[in-house]
Coordinates of C-alpha atoms in Angstrom, one line a residue:
X10 CA 42.3 -102.9 13.9
X11 CA 44.8 -100.2 13.2
X12 CA 48.5 -101.0 13.4
X13 CA 50.5 -99.3 16.2
X14 CA 52.5 -97.4 13.6
X15 CA 49.5 -95.7 12.1
X16 CA 49.3 -92.0 13.0
X17 CA 46.1 -90.7 14.4
X18 CA 45.2 -87.0 13.9
X19 CA 45.9 -84.8 16.8
X20 CA 42.8 -84.5 19.0
X21 CA 42.9 -80.6 19.0
X22 CA 42.7 -80.3 15.2
X23 CA 39.2 -80.1 14.0
X24 CA 38.1 -82.4 11.1
X25 CA 38.1 -80.9 7.6
X26 CA 34.6 -79.9 6.6
X27 CA 34.4 -79.6 2.8
X28 CA 31.1 -77.7 2.8
X29 CA 31.2 -73.9 3.4
X30 CA 29.0 -73.0 6.4
X31 CA 26.3 -70.5 5.7
X32 CA 27.7 -68.2 8.3
X33 CA 31.1 -68.1 6.4
X34 CA 29.3 -67.3 3.2
X35 CA 27.2 -64.6 4.9
X36 CA 30.3 -63.1 6.5
X37 CA 32.0 -62.9 3.2
X38 CA 29.1 -61.4 1.4
X39 CA 28.4 -58.9 4.1
X40 CA 32.1 -58.1 4.2
X41 CA 32.1 -57.4 0.4
X42 CA 28.9 -55.4 0.6
X43 CA 30.3 -53.5 3.5
X44 CA 33.2 -52.3 1.4
X45 CA 30.8 -50.0 -0.7
X46 CA 30.2 -47.2 1.8
X47 CA 33.9 -46.7 2.8
X48 CA 34.9 -47.1 -0.9
X49 CA 32.4 -44.4 -1.8
X50 CA 33.9 -42.1 0.9
X51 CA 37.4 -42.8 -0.4
X52 CA 36.5 -42.1 -4.1
X53 CA 34.7 -38.9 -3.0
X54 CA 37.7 -37.8 -1.0
X55 CA 40.2 -38.5 -3.8
X56 CA 38.0 -36.8 -6.4
X57 CA 37.8 -33.7 -4.2
X58 CA 41.5 -33.7 -3.6
X59 CA 41.3 -34.7 0.0
X60 CA 44.5 -36.7 0.0
X61 CA 46.6 -33.5 -0.3
X62 CA 45.9 -30.5 1.9
X63 CA 47.1 -26.9 1.4
X64 CA 50.2 -27.5 3.4
X65 CA 51.1 -30.9 1.9
X66 CA 49.8 -34.5 1.9
X67 CA 47.7 -35.6 4.8
X68 CA 48.9 -39.1 5.8
X69 CA 45.8 -39.9 7.8
X70 CA 43.6 -39.6 4.7
X71 CA 45.3 -42.6 3.1
X72 CA 43.3 -44.6 5.6
X73 CA 40.3 -43.7 3.5
X74 CA 41.8 -45.6 0.6
X75 CA 43.3 -48.5 2.6
X76 CA 40.3 -49.4 4.7
X77 CA 38.0 -50.7 1.9
X78 CA 40.9 -52.6 0.3
X79 CA 41.8 -54.3 3.5
X80 CA 38.2 -55.2 4.2
X81 CA 37.7 -56.6 0.7
X82 CA 40.9 -58.6 1.0
X83 CA 39.7 -60.0 4.4
X84 CA 36.3 -61.0 3.0
X85 CA 37.9 -62.7 0.0
X86 CA 40.5 -64.3 2.3
X87 CA 37.7 -65.8 4.4
X88 CA 35.7 -67.0 1.3
X89 CA 38.8 -68.7 0.0
X90 CA 39.2 -70.5 3.4
X91 CA 42.5 -68.9 4.1
X92 CA 41.7 -67.2 7.4
X93 CA 39.1 -65.3 9.4
X94 CA 41.3 -62.9 11.4
X95 CA 42.0 -60.5 8.6
X96 CA 38.2 -59.8 8.1
X97 CA 37.8 -59.3 11.8
X98 CA 40.8 -56.9 12.0
X99 CA 39.7 -55.0 8.9
X100 CA 36.9 -53.5 11.1
X101 CA 39.6 -51.4 12.9
X102 CA 40.4 -49.1 10.0
X103 CA 36.7 -48.7 9.2
X104 CA 36.0 -47.9 12.9
X105 CA 38.8 -45.3 12.9
X106 CA 37.4 -43.9 9.6
X107 CA 33.9 -43.8 11.1
X108 CA 35.3 -42.1 14.2
X109 CA 36.9 -39.4 12.0
X110 CA 33.6 -38.9 10.1
X111 CA 31.7 -38.5 13.4
X112 CA 34.4 -36.1 14.8
X113 CA 34.3 -34.1 11.6
X114 CA 30.5 -34.0 11.7
X115 CA 30.6 -32.8 15.3
X116 CA 33.0 -30.0 14.3
X117 CA 30.7 -28.8 11.5
X118 CA 27.9 -26.4 12.2
X119 CA 25.3 -28.2 10.2
X120 CA 25.7 -31.7 11.7
X121 CA 23.5 -34.3 10.2
X122 CA 22.3 -37.5 11.9
X123 CA 24.4 -40.5 12.6
X124 CA 22.9 -42.5 9.7
X125 CA 25.9 -42.3 7.4
X126 CA 28.5 -43.1 10.0
X127 CA 26.4 -46.0 11.3
X128 CA 26.1 -47.3 7.7
X129 CA 29.8 -47.1 7.3
X130 CA 30.3 -49.3 10.4
X131 CA 27.2 -51.6 10.4
X132 CA 28.2 -54.1 7.7
X133 CA 31.9 -54.5 8.7
X134 CA 30.9 -55.2 12.3
X135 CA 28.2 -57.7 11.3
X136 CA 30.8 -59.4 8.9
X137 CA 33.4 -59.6 11.7
X138 CA 30.8 -60.9 14.2
X139 CA 29.8 -63.7 11.7
X140 CA 33.5 -64.5 11.1
X141 CA 34.1 -64.8 14.8
X142 CA 31.6 -67.6 15.3
X143 CA 33.1 -71.0 16.3
X144 CA 31.6 -72.8 13.3
X145 CA 33.4 -70.4 10.8
X146 CA 36.7 -70.5 12.7
X147 CA 36.5 -74.3 12.9
X148 CA 35.8 -74.5 9.1
X149 CA 38.8 -72.3 8.3
X150 CA 41.1 -74.2 10.7
X151 CA 40.1 -77.5 9.2
X152 CA 41.0 -76.6 5.6
X153 CA 43.3 -79.2 4.0
X154 CA 46.9 -78.1 4.0
X155 CA 49.0 -78.6 0.9
X156 CA 51.8 -81.1 1.3
X157 CA 55.2 -80.1 -0.1

């Protein structure tokens, strides 16, 4: 029988689960794989001098470089059991980038299909959806905290 002075864990804190759920691993892997298309676009834009226009630097084009970095950081953050929210929020820059690609394709005379923009957005959205599952969020929330 426990003594009255023994502290019980708060009922709203989930128990720590040492094993990584498959959904968390899948979210991290899909998040890392999903970095490749926007990183390819960023490398292509930098190689073609897209970060500096004729009139000076284009600030919005730095989103091309930042989006894959934030998404990779979010995937690694999830895999290290630090947090799931960064991976979910990293979809926003990629979505803005995809919207810019679709807008630019609509302005061009020879507009291709929506395959490339959907490829840019598919993996990050799947990774965010997997990271939003209750099992993954509970696993991240239950990580052991360091005592200082």
